[in-house]
Amino acid sequence: MILTQTSRIYSDTDELRRRWIMIGGEGAVFLSLMVVGIYRVQRSFRKEGELLSRQKTFLHSITHEFKSPVASMRLQLETLLKRNLTEEQQHTSLNNALEDTDRLDQLLEKTLVAARIDNGELPLFPESVDISAILIDCMDKVIRSNPNRKIIQHIEKRLVMYIDTWAFNSIALNLVENALLYSATGTAVEVDLSSNKGNVVLTVKDTGIGIPDAEKKKIFEKFYRLNSSGGYKGTGLGLFLADYLVKKNKGAISVRNNLPQGSIFEAVFPNKINEIE
Ligand code: ADP
């Protein structure tokens, strides 16, 4: 009898302990789910806030970016209206106005392309193309519009890749224009294109202001601009577009420090790209 009672007490205590363990376990799972949930909600609020503030900065800079070529074009046209201009002066004003229209055009294109990406409406038409020839052409144009800059080129000949021509041009142009913008006039920018272990590698090096490690990933996000780039013209869209287009072609883009100074951007494309999503 005593034995039976003792064993019931033991089994009751066991049962009680089991229940406590069960409640404790369930409580712990519930608590950790709650903590994860709160963290995720907080993180998405923070990201939303960051995006909103970046959009505000973007609106501010894009308005400025649109206004300045328009104002400059107006000035050139006003100059042309003056009667006593020499032929050379007329020529200079017309050329300056044309450069302004180019700037405006590029800006409009970047904004339009970013909107199309957002809406999932950016058509790409990949084909087998000689990307070495495309890059050489692209660099010729860059050199013509930046006659006072030194651009060193190491372009492996006849590299063929299955890619949308406009997309490859756009990637290269965004990287080179940034390299020129964020480095001093007297310094050189280097552009390399080569094949390496079945990959095609496009590298753009500058000796400019550089990018802090903590910002190296963020600069590929939409509208993201470093504080240090406040004094430079820009929209925070160029690298977002380049990253999107490289990834669409199953490639990867990254940035590292150029020693002792500046940045090296590298886009690596798998050589056998058969289809684009
Ligand atoms: P932006 O129009 O502002 O240049 P991007 O998307 O092309 O926009 O670049 C995002 C930011 O990354 C720039 O605002 C700048 O702070 C930084 N950045 C891009 N390229 C370079 C570079 N070559 N050297 C230093 N900073 C760079």
PDB file of C-alpha atoms and ligand atoms in Angstrom:
ATOM      1  CA  MET A   1       0.000   0.000   0.000  1.00  0.00           C
ATOM      2  CA  ILE A   2       2.740   2.463   1.087  1.00  0.00           C
ATOM      3  CA  LEU A   3       4.749   1.329  -1.920  1.00  0.00           C
ATOM      4  CA  THR A   4       1.853   2.025  -4.290  1.00  0.00           C
ATOM      5  CA  GLN A   5       1.299   5.489  -2.752  1.00  0.00           C
ATOM      6  CA  THR A   6       5.004   6.329  -2.974  1.00  0.00           C
ATOM      7  CA  SER A   7       5.156   5.238  -6.599  1.00  0.00           C
ATOM      8  CA  ARG A   8       2.028   7.365  -7.395  1.00  0.00           C
ATOM      9  CA  ILE A   9       3.651  10.391  -5.737  1.00  0.00           C
ATOM     10  CA  TYR A  10       6.759   9.746  -7.841  1.00  0.00           C
ATOM     11  CA  SER A  11       4.757   9.341 -11.026  1.00  0.00           C
ATOM     12  CA  ASP A  12       2.740  12.543 -10.193  1.00  0.00           C
ATOM     13  CA  THR A  13       5.999  14.445  -9.684  1.00  0.00           C
ATOM     14  CA  ASP A  14       7.308  12.993 -12.953  1.00  0.00           C
ATOM     15  CA  GLU A  15       4.148  14.008 -14.747  1.00  0.00           C
ATOM     16  CA  LEU A  16       4.352  17.488 -13.209  1.00  0.00           C
ATOM     17  CA  ARG A  17       7.998  17.826 -14.258  1.00  0.00           C
ATOM     18  CA  ARG A  18       7.189  16.640 -17.773  1.00  0.00           C
ATOM     19  CA  ARG A  19       4.410  19.193 -18.013  1.00  0.00           C
ATOM     20  CA  TRP A  20       6.698  21.969 -16.793  1.00  0.00           C
ATOM     21  CA  ILE A  21       9.301  20.957 -19.319  1.00  0.00           C
ATOM     22  CA  MET A  22       6.636  20.909 -22.037  1.00  0.00           C
ATOM     23  CA  ILE A  23       5.275  24.344 -21.010  1.00  0.00           C
ATOM     24  CA  GLY A  24       8.847  25.684 -20.723  1.00  0.00           C
ATOM     25  CA  GLY A  25       9.724  24.298 -24.154  1.00  0.00           C
ATOM     26  CA  GLU A  26       6.598  25.675 -25.809  1.00  0.00           C
ATOM     27  CA  GLY A  27       7.146  29.012 -24.038  1.00  0.00           C
ATOM     28  CA  ALA A  28      10.722  29.165 -25.259  1.00  0.00           C
ATOM     29  CA  VAL A  29       9.663  28.400 -28.859  1.00  0.00           C
ATOM     30  CA  PHE A  30       6.890  31.012 -28.627  1.00  0.00           C
ATOM     31  CA  LEU A  31       9.263  33.586 -27.140  1.00  0.00           C
ATOM     32  CA  SER A  32      11.939  33.011 -29.755  1.00  0.00           C
ATOM     33  CA  LEU A  33       9.332  33.212 -32.563  1.00  0.00           C
ATOM     34  CA  MET A  34       8.124  36.482 -31.047  1.00  0.00           C
ATOM     35  CA  VAL A  35      11.676  37.863 -30.836  1.00  0.00           C
ATOM     36  CA  VAL A  36      12.368  36.860 -34.465  1.00  0.00           C
ATOM     37  CA  GLY A  37       9.043  38.395 -35.526  1.00  0.00           C
ATOM     38  CA  ILE A  38       9.705  41.680 -33.725  1.00  0.00           C
ATOM     39  CA  TYR A  39      13.225  41.792 -35.193  1.00  0.00           C
ATOM     40  CA  ARG A  40      11.904  41.215 -38.733  1.00  0.00           C
ATOM     41  CA  VAL A  41       9.156  43.824 -38.408  1.00  0.00           C
ATOM     42  CA  GLN A  42      11.679  46.300 -37.011  1.00  0.00           C
ATOM     43  CA  ARG A  43      14.130  45.541 -39.804  1.00  0.00           C
ATOM     44  CA  SER A  44      11.509  45.991 -42.525  1.00  0.00           C
ATOM     45  CA  PHE A  45      10.403  49.308 -40.919  1.00  0.00           C
ATOM     46  CA  ARG A  46      14.037  50.433 -40.848  1.00  0.00           C
ATOM     47  CA  LYS A  47      14.551  49.430 -44.495  1.00  0.00           C
ATOM     48  CA  GLU A  48      11.323  51.178 -45.495  1.00  0.00           C
ATOM     49  CA  GLY A  49      12.489  54.322 -43.653  1.00  0.00           C
ATOM     50  CA  GLU A  50      15.902  54.161 -45.303  1.00  0.00           C
ATOM     51  CA  LEU A  51      14.345  53.755 -48.770  1.00  0.00           C
ATOM     52  CA  LEU A  52      11.993  56.670 -48.143  1.00  0.00           C
ATOM     53  CA  SER A  53      14.851  58.932 -47.104  1.00  0.00           C
ATOM     54  CA  ARG A  54      16.904  57.778 -50.115  1.00  0.00           C
ATOM     55  CA  GLN A  55      13.945  58.512 -52.399  1.00  0.00           C
ATOM     56  CA  LYS A  56      13.788  62.022 -50.957  1.00  0.00           C
ATOM     57  CA  THR A  57      17.518  62.521 -51.575  1.00  0.00           C
ATOM     58  CA  PHE A  58      17.043  61.057 -55.069  1.00  0.00           C
ATOM     59  CA  LEU A  59      14.230  63.505 -55.873  1.00  0.00           C
ATOM     60  CA  HIS A  60      16.394  66.356 -54.661  1.00  0.00           C
ATOM     61  CA  SER A  61      19.422  65.320 -56.700  1.00  0.00           C
ATOM     62  CA  ILE A  62      17.484  64.327 -59.829  1.00  0.00           C
ATOM     63  CA  THR A  63      15.742  67.720 -59.894  1.00  0.00           C
ATOM     64  CA  HIS A  64      19.132  69.366 -59.635  1.00  0.00           C
ATOM     65  CA  GLU A  65      20.579  67.001 -62.271  1.00  0.00           C
ATOM     66  CA  PHE A  66      17.782  67.801 -64.721  1.00  0.00           C
ATOM     67  CA  LYS A  67      17.878  71.511 -64.054  1.00  0.00           C
ATOM     68  CA  SER A  68      21.578  72.096 -64.585  1.00  0.00           C
ATOM     69  CA  PRO A  69      21.845  70.901 -68.256  1.00  0.00           C
ATOM     70  CA  VAL A  70      18.607  72.727 -69.077  1.00  0.00           C
ATOM     71  CA  ALA A  71      19.947  75.951 -67.547  1.00  0.00           C
ATOM     72  CA  SER A  72      23.253  75.496 -69.332  1.00  0.00           C
ATOM     73  CA  MET A  73      21.512  74.857 -72.673  1.00  0.00           C
ATOM     74  CA  ARG A  74      19.467  78.002 -72.215  1.00  0.00           C
ATOM     75  CA  LEU A  75      22.650  79.958 -71.602  1.00  0.00           C
ATOM     76  CA  GLN A  76      24.233  78.567 -74.784  1.00  0.00           C
ATOM     77  CA  LEU A  77      21.145  79.456 -76.837  1.00  0.00           C
ATOM     78  CA  GLU A  78      21.069  82.956 -75.372  1.00  0.00           C
ATOM     79  CA  THR A  79      24.729  83.337 -76.279  1.00  0.00           C
ATOM     80  CA  LEU A  80      23.962  82.199 -79.837  1.00  0.00           C
ATOM     81  CA  LEU A  81      21.263  84.868 -80.154  1.00  0.00           C
ATOM     82  CA  LYS A  82      23.866  87.588 -79.692  1.00  0.00           C
ATOM     83  CA  ARG A  83      24.723  88.990 -83.105  1.00  0.00           C
ATOM     84  CA  ASN A  84      28.432  89.676 -82.969  1.00  0.00           C
ATOM     85  CA  LEU A  85      29.699  86.120 -82.337  1.00  0.00           C
ATOM     86  CA  THR A  86      32.581  84.733 -84.343  1.00  0.00           C
ATOM     87  CA  GLU A  87      32.076  81.441 -86.145  1.00  0.00           C
ATOM     88  CA  GLU A  88      34.319  79.738 -83.601  1.00  0.00           C
ATOM     89  CA  GLN A  89      32.265  81.069 -80.676  1.00  0.00           C
ATOM     90  CA  GLN A  90      29.060  79.885 -82.341  1.00  0.00           C
ATOM     91  CA  HIS A  91      30.603  76.481 -82.836  1.00  0.00           C
ATOM     92  CA  THR A  92      31.648  76.258 -79.164  1.00  0.00           C
ATOM     93  CA  SER A  93      28.169  77.231 -77.949  1.00  0.00           C
ATOM     94  CA  LEU A  94      26.510  74.688 -80.221  1.00  0.00           C
ATOM     95  CA  ASN A  95      28.888  71.963 -79.077  1.00  0.00           C
ATOM     96  CA  ASN A  96      28.252  72.792 -75.420  1.00  0.00           C
ATOM     97  CA  ALA A  97      24.492  72.705 -76.013  1.00  0.00           C
ATOM     98  CA  LEU A  98      24.854  69.313 -77.702  1.00  0.00           C
ATOM     99  CA  GLU A  99      26.821  67.979 -74.713  1.00  0.00           C
ATOM    100  CA  ASP A 100      24.020  69.195 -72.444  1.00  0.00           C
ATOM    101  CA  THR A 101      21.425  67.329 -74.486  1.00  0.00           C
ATOM    102  CA  ASP A 102      23.598  64.187 -74.171  1.00  0.00           C
ATOM    103  CA  ARG A 103      23.682  64.594 -70.385  1.00  0.00           C
ATOM    104  CA  LEU A 104      19.942  65.059 -70.278  1.00  0.00           C
ATOM    105  CA  ASP A 105      19.411  62.072 -72.513  1.00  0.00           C
ATOM    106  CA  GLN A 106      21.583  59.795 -70.327  1.00  0.00           C
ATOM    107  CA  LEU A 107      19.794  60.952 -67.219  1.00  0.00           C
ATOM    108  CA  LEU A 108      16.373  60.323 -68.733  1.00  0.00           C
ATOM    109  CA  GLU A 109      17.460  56.892 -69.889  1.00  0.00           C
ATOM    110  CA  LYS A 110      18.745  55.905 -66.408  1.00  0.00           C
ATOM    111  CA  THR A 111      15.505  57.033 -64.781  1.00  0.00           C
ATOM    112  CA  LEU A 112      13.364  55.287 -67.397  1.00  0.00           C
ATOM    113  CA  VAL A 113      15.325  52.039 -67.170  1.00  0.00           C
ATOM    114  CA  ALA A 114      15.088  52.031 -63.349  1.00  0.00           C
ATOM    115  CA  ALA A 115      11.300  52.521 -63.600  1.00  0.00           C
ATOM    116  CA  ARG A 116      11.077  49.666 -66.129  1.00  0.00           C
ATOM    117  CA  ILE A 117      13.069  47.368 -63.826  1.00  0.00           C
ATOM    118  CA  ASP A 118      10.667  48.211 -60.989  1.00  0.00           C
ATOM    119  CA  ASN A 119       7.712  47.302 -63.187  1.00  0.00           C
ATOM    120  CA  GLY A 120       9.408  44.163 -64.522  1.00  0.00           C
ATOM    121  CA  GLU A 121       9.209  45.639 -68.026  1.00  0.00           C
ATOM    122  CA  LEU A 122      12.804  45.858 -69.217  1.00  0.00           C
ATOM    123  CA  PRO A 123      13.117  43.826 -72.421  1.00  0.00           C
ATOM    124  CA  LEU A 124      16.583  42.472 -73.195  1.00  0.00           C
ATOM    125  CA  PHE A 125      17.574  40.982 -76.544  1.00  0.00           C
ATOM    126  CA  PRO A 126      20.665  38.833 -76.045  1.00  0.00           C
ATOM    127  CA  GLU A 127      22.672  37.599 -78.996  1.00  0.00           C
ATOM    128  CA  SER A 128      26.220  36.391 -79.658  1.00  0.00           C
ATOM    129  CA  VAL A 129      28.226  39.597 -79.954  1.00  0.00           C
ATOM    130  CA  ASP A 130      31.856  40.655 -80.066  1.00  0.00           C
ATOM    131  CA  ILE A 131      32.008  42.414 -76.691  1.00  0.00           C
ATOM    132  CA  SER A 132      35.638  43.463 -77.295  1.00  0.00           C
ATOM    133  CA  ALA A 133      34.481  45.534 -80.288  1.00  0.00           C
ATOM    134  CA  ILE A 134      31.527  46.929 -78.290  1.00  0.00           C
ATOM    135  CA  LEU A 135      33.836  47.980 -75.448  1.00  0.00           C
ATOM    136  CA  ILE A 136      36.355  49.591 -77.824  1.00  0.00           C
ATOM    137  CA  ASP A 137      33.510  51.617 -79.417  1.00  0.00           C
ATOM    138  CA  CYS A 138      32.158  52.575 -76.022  1.00  0.00           C
ATOM    139  CA  MET A 139      35.607  53.723 -74.828  1.00  0.00           C
ATOM    140  CA  ASP A 140      36.106  55.779 -78.025  1.00  0.00           C
ATOM    141  CA  LYS A 141      32.951  57.721 -77.164  1.00  0.00           C
ATOM    142  CA  VAL A 142      34.042  58.169 -73.531  1.00  0.00           C
ATOM    143  CA  ILE A 143      37.464  59.453 -74.657  1.00  0.00           C
ATOM    144  CA  ARG A 144      35.828  61.885 -77.099  1.00  0.00           C
ATOM    145  CA  SER A 145      33.660  63.380 -74.352  1.00  0.00           C
ATOM    146  CA  ASN A 146      36.536  63.415 -71.814  1.00  0.00           C
ATOM    147  CA  PRO A 147      39.471  64.621 -73.924  1.00  0.00           C
ATOM    148  CA  ASN A 148      41.422  65.773 -70.881  1.00  0.00           C
ATOM    149  CA  ARG A 149      41.370  62.354 -69.154  1.00  0.00           C
ATOM    150  CA  LYS A 150      43.780  59.465 -69.525  1.00  0.00           C
ATOM    151  CA  ILE A 151      42.038  56.114 -70.061  1.00  0.00           C
ATOM    152  CA  ILE A 152      44.295  53.062 -70.226  1.00  0.00           C
ATOM    153  CA  GLN A 153      42.740  50.107 -72.029  1.00  0.00           C
ATOM    154  CA  HIS A 154      43.698  46.411 -71.993  1.00  0.00           C
ATOM    155  CA  ILE A 155      41.011  44.805 -74.113  1.00  0.00           C
ATOM    156  CA  GLU A 156      41.443  41.184 -75.206  1.00  0.00           C
ATOM    157  CA  LYS A 157      40.400  40.955 -78.852  1.00  0.00           C
ATOM    158  CA  ARG A 158      37.417  39.042 -80.260  1.00  0.00           C
ATOM    159  CA  LEU A 159      35.748  37.971 -77.039  1.00  0.00           C
ATOM    160  CA  VAL A 160      32.286  36.747 -77.954  1.00  0.00           C
ATOM    161  CA  MET A 161      29.497  36.637 -75.414  1.00  0.00           C
ATOM    162  CA  TYR A 162      25.762  35.969 -75.513  1.00  0.00           C
ATOM    163  CA  ILE A 163      24.440  39.232 -74.138  1.00  0.00           C
ATOM    164  CA  ASP A 164      22.197  42.201 -74.937  1.00  0.00           C
ATOM    165  CA  THR A 165      24.466  44.805 -76.583  1.00  0.00           C
ATOM    166  CA  TRP A 166      22.766  47.752 -74.888  1.00  0.00           C
ATOM    167  CA  ALA A 167      23.096  46.019 -71.489  1.00  0.00           C
ATOM    168  CA  PHE A 168      26.853  45.405 -71.885  1.00  0.00           C
ATOM    169  CA  ASN A 169      27.379  48.985 -73.042  1.00  0.00           C
ATOM    170  CA  SER A 170      25.395  50.304 -70.146  1.00  0.00           C
ATOM    171  CA  ILE A 171      27.354  48.248 -67.558  1.00  0.00           C
ATOM    172  CA  ALA A 172      30.704  49.400 -68.950  1.00  0.00           C
ATOM    173  CA  LEU A 173      29.600  53.026 -69.287  1.00  0.00           C
ATOM    174  CA  ASN A 174      28.254  53.258 -65.735  1.00  0.00           C
ATOM    175  CA  LEU A 175      31.475  51.856 -64.263  1.00  0.00           C
ATOM    176  CA  VAL A 176      33.802  54.015 -66.370  1.00  0.00           C
ATOM    177  CA  GLU A 177      31.827  57.215 -65.868  1.00  0.00           C
ATOM    178  CA  ASN A 178      31.873  56.660 -62.111  1.00  0.00           C
ATOM    179  CA  ALA A 179      35.622  55.999 -62.189  1.00  0.00           C
ATOM    180  CA  LEU A 180      36.114  59.294 -64.053  1.00  0.00           C
ATOM    181  CA  LEU A 181      33.732  61.212 -61.816  1.00  0.00           C
ATOM    182  CA  TYR A 182      35.125  60.056 -58.475  1.00  0.00           C
ATOM    183  CA  SER A 183      38.796  60.570 -59.346  1.00  0.00           C
ATOM    184  CA  ALA A 184      40.849  63.687 -60.007  1.00  0.00           C
ATOM    185  CA  THR A 185      41.293  65.037 -63.536  1.00  0.00           C
ATOM    186  CA  GLY A 186      45.053  64.429 -63.582  1.00  0.00           C
ATOM    187  CA  THR A 187      44.738  60.723 -62.734  1.00  0.00           C
ATOM    188  CA  ALA A 188      44.254  57.761 -65.078  1.00  0.00           C
ATOM    189  CA  VAL A 189      41.392  55.267 -65.245  1.00  0.00           C
ATOM    190  CA  GLU A 190      42.091  51.722 -66.383  1.00  0.00           C
ATOM    191  CA  VAL A 191      39.654  49.465 -68.258  1.00  0.00           C
ATOM    192  CA  ASP A 192      40.447  45.767 -68.740  1.00  0.00           C
ATOM    193  CA  LEU A 193      38.527  43.035 -70.542  1.00  0.00           C
ATOM    194  CA  SER A 194      39.827  39.486 -70.508  1.00  0.00           C
ATOM    195  CA  SER A 195      38.795  35.853 -70.393  1.00  0.00           C
ATOM    196  CA  ASN A 196      39.777  33.879 -67.344  1.00  0.00           C
ATOM    197  CA  LYS A 197      38.940  30.216 -66.574  1.00  0.00           C
ATOM    198  CA  GLY A 198      35.905  30.256 -68.832  1.00  0.00           C
ATOM    199  CA  ASN A 199      34.693  33.604 -67.488  1.00  0.00           C
ATOM    200  CA  VAL A 200      34.724  37.024 -69.090  1.00  0.00           C
ATOM    201  CA  VAL A 201      36.036  39.667 -66.695  1.00  0.00           C
ATOM    202  CA  LEU A 202      35.483  43.408 -67.053  1.00  0.00           C
ATOM    203  CA  THR A 203      37.567  45.499 -64.647  1.00  0.00           C
ATOM    204  CA  VAL A 204      37.508  49.262 -64.114  1.00  0.00           C
ATOM    205  CA  LYS A 205      40.173  50.793 -61.861  1.00  0.00           C
ATOM    206  CA  ASP A 206      40.549  54.330 -60.572  1.00  0.00           C
ATOM    207  CA  THR A 207      42.739  56.094 -58.027  1.00  0.00           C
ATOM    208  CA  GLY A 208      39.958  58.311 -56.723  1.00  0.00           C
ATOM    209  CA  ILE A 209      38.182  58.908 -53.433  1.00  0.00           C
ATOM    210  CA  GLY A 210      37.632  55.187 -52.735  1.00  0.00           C
ATOM    211  CA  ILE A 211      34.736  53.468 -50.948  1.00  0.00           C
ATOM    212  CA  PRO A 212      34.768  52.549 -47.229  1.00  0.00           C
ATOM    213  CA  ASP A 213      34.396  48.779 -46.548  1.00  0.00           C
ATOM    214  CA  ALA A 214      31.083  49.268 -44.711  1.00  0.00           C
ATOM    215  CA  GLU A 215      29.554  50.859 -47.831  1.00  0.00           C
ATOM    216  CA  LYS A 216      30.841  48.446 -50.466  1.00  0.00           C
ATOM    217  CA  LYS A 217      27.615  46.401 -50.644  1.00  0.00           C
ATOM    218  CA  LYS A 218      25.193  49.261 -50.142  1.00  0.00           C
ATOM    219  CA  ILE A 219      26.363  51.267 -53.170  1.00  0.00           C
ATOM    220  CA  PHE A 220      24.605  48.738 -55.448  1.00  0.00           C
ATOM    221  CA  GLU A 221      21.227  49.509 -53.857  1.00  0.00           C
ATOM    222  CA  LYS A 222      18.792  51.818 -55.600  1.00  0.00           C
ATOM    223  CA  PHE A 223      19.288  55.559 -54.898  1.00  0.00           C
ATOM    224  CA  TYR A 224      22.220  54.844 -52.532  1.00  0.00           C
ATOM    225  CA  ARG A 225      24.866  57.592 -52.523  1.00  0.00           C
ATOM    226  CA  LEU A 226      27.743  58.037 -50.098  1.00  0.00           C
ATOM    227  CA  ASN A 227      27.855  61.197 -48.010  1.00  0.00           C
ATOM    228  CA  SER A 228      31.274  61.843 -49.499  1.00  0.00           C
ATOM    229  CA  SER A 229      29.650  62.023 -52.971  1.00  0.00           C
ATOM    230  CA  GLY A 230      27.376  64.928 -51.997  1.00  0.00           C
ATOM    231  CA  GLY A 231      29.464  67.381 -53.979  1.00  0.00           C
ATOM    232  CA  TYR A 232      29.415  65.223 -57.131  1.00  0.00           C
ATOM    233  CA  LYS A 233      26.592  65.038 -59.637  1.00  0.00           C
ATOM    234  CA  GLY A 234      24.669  61.774 -59.558  1.00  0.00           C
ATOM    235  CA  THR A 235      21.452  59.942 -58.834  1.00  0.00           C
ATOM    236  CA  GLY A 236      22.395  56.703 -57.061  1.00  0.00           C
ATOM    237  CA  LEU A 237      20.993  54.710 -59.999  1.00  0.00           C
ATOM    238  CA  GLY A 238      24.095  53.815 -62.060  1.00  0.00           C
ATOM    239  CA  LEU A 239      25.407  50.939 -59.942  1.00  0.00           C
ATOM    240  CA  PHE A 240      21.900  49.666 -59.236  1.00  0.00           C
ATOM    241  CA  LEU A 241      21.400  49.336 -63.013  1.00  0.00           C
ATOM    242  CA  ALA A 242      24.863  47.818 -63.572  1.00  0.00           C
ATOM    243  CA  ASP A 243      24.290  45.248 -60.806  1.00  0.00           C
ATOM    244  CA  TYR A 244      20.837  44.353 -62.159  1.00  0.00           C
ATOM    245  CA  LEU A 245      22.118  43.912 -65.725  1.00  0.00           C
ATOM    246  CA  VAL A 246      25.162  41.851 -64.672  1.00  0.00           C
ATOM    247  CA  LYS A 247      22.975  39.542 -62.565  1.00  0.00           C
ATOM    248  CA  LYS A 248      20.458  39.201 -65.426  1.00  0.00           C
ATOM    249  CA  ASN A 249      23.360  37.776 -67.404  1.00  0.00           C
ATOM    250  CA  LYS A 250      24.185  35.336 -64.595  1.00  0.00           C
ATOM    251  CA  GLY A 251      27.273  37.319 -63.638  1.00  0.00           C
ATOM    252  CA  ALA A 252      28.470  38.983 -60.446  1.00  0.00           C
ATOM    253  CA  ILE A 253      29.743  42.471 -59.754  1.00  0.00           C
ATOM    254  CA  SER A 254      31.970  43.511 -56.855  1.00  0.00           C
ATOM    255  CA  VAL A 255      34.218  46.315 -55.675  1.00  0.00           C
ATOM    256  CA  ARG A 256      37.516  46.277 -53.804  1.00  0.00           C
ATOM    257  CA  ASN A 257      40.148  48.801 -52.822  1.00  0.00           C
ATOM    258  CA  ASN A 258      42.735  49.861 -55.344  1.00  0.00           C
ATOM    259  CA  LEU A 259      46.031  50.237 -53.501  1.00  0.00           C
ATOM    260  CA  PRO A 260      47.214  52.687 -52.373  1.00  0.00           C
ATOM    261  CA  GLN A 261      44.122  54.635 -53.390  1.00  0.00           C
ATOM    262  CA  GLY A 262      40.817  54.309 -55.246  1.00  0.00           C
ATOM    263  CA  SER A 263      38.494  51.503 -56.276  1.00  0.00           C
ATOM    264  CA  ILE A 264      38.448  48.457 -58.553  1.00  0.00           C
ATOM    265  CA  PHE A 265      35.055  47.390 -59.901  1.00  0.00           C
ATOM    266  CA  GLU A 266      34.888  43.919 -61.392  1.00  0.00           C
ATOM    267  CA  ALA A 267      32.061  42.310 -63.367  1.00  0.00           C
ATOM    268  CA  VAL A 268      32.479  38.588 -63.984  1.00  0.00           C
ATOM    269  CA  PHE A 269      30.283  36.855 -66.570  1.00  0.00           C
ATOM    270  CA  PRO A 270      30.152  33.112 -67.116  1.00  0.00           C
ATOM    271  CA  ASN A 271      31.362  32.675 -70.688  1.00  0.00           C
ATOM    272  CA  LYS A 272      28.668  30.218 -71.707  1.00  0.00           C
ATOM    273  CA  ILE A 273      25.524  32.220 -71.233  1.00  0.00           C
ATOM    274  CA  ASN A 274      22.812  30.487 -73.188  1.00  0.00           C
ATOM    275  CA  GLU A 275      19.693  32.189 -72.066  1.00  0.00           C
ATOM    276  CA  ILE A 276      18.565  35.215 -70.142  1.00  0.00           C
ATOM    277  CA  GLU A 277      15.733  34.886 -67.646  1.00  0.00           C
TER     278      GLU A 277
HETATM  279  P1  ADP B   1      25.787  58.084 -58.676  1.00  0.00           P
HETATM  280  O1  ADP B   1      24.891  58.607 -59.742  1.00  0.00           O
HETATM  281  O2  ADP B   1      25.574  58.751 -57.353  1.00  0.00           O
HETATM  282  O3  ADP B   1      27.215  58.027 -59.071  1.00  0.00           O
HETATM  283  P2  ADP B   1      25.915  55.199 -58.596  1.00  0.00           P
HETATM  284  O4  ADP B   1      24.837  54.196 -58.350  1.00  0.00           O
HETATM  285  O5  ADP B   1      26.646  55.103 -59.873  1.00  0.00           O
HETATM  286  O6  ADP B   1      25.242  56.614 -58.426  1.00  0.00           O
HETATM  287  O7  ADP B   1      26.949  55.103 -57.398  1.00  0.00           O
HETATM  288  C1  ADP B   1      26.466  55.057 -56.070  1.00  0.00           C
HETATM  289  C2  ADP B   1      27.479  55.679 -55.139  1.00  0.00           C
HETATM  290  O8  ADP B   1      28.647  54.854 -55.073  1.00  0.00           O
HETATM  291  C3  ADP B   1      27.971  57.038 -55.585  1.00  0.00           C
HETATM  292  O9  ADP B   1      27.130  58.066 -55.132  1.00  0.00           O
HETATM  293  C4  ADP B   1      29.344  57.097 -54.937  1.00  0.00           C
HETATM  294  O10 ADP B   1      29.213  57.509 -53.605  1.00  0.00           O
HETATM  295  C5  ADP B   1      29.804  55.647 -54.923  1.00  0.00           C
HETATM  296  N1  ADP B   1      30.718  55.320 -56.044  1.00  0.00           N
HETATM  297  C6  ADP B   1      30.408  54.728 -57.219  1.00  0.00           C
HETATM  298  N2  ADP B   1      31.503  54.546 -57.977  1.00  0.00           N
HETATM  299  C7  ADP B   1      32.536  55.041 -57.279  1.00  0.00           C
HETATM  300  C8  ADP B   1      33.951  55.147 -57.515  1.00  0.00           C
HETATM  301  N3  ADP B   1      34.520  54.690 -58.642  1.00  0.00           N
HETATM  302  N4  ADP B   1      34.710  55.702 -56.550  1.00  0.00           N
HETATM  303  C9  ADP B   1      34.162  56.143 -55.398  1.00  0.00           C
HETATM  304  N5  ADP B   1      32.849  56.091 -55.107  1.00  0.00           N
HETATM  305  C10 ADP B   1      32.038  55.531 -56.036  1.00  0.00           C
END
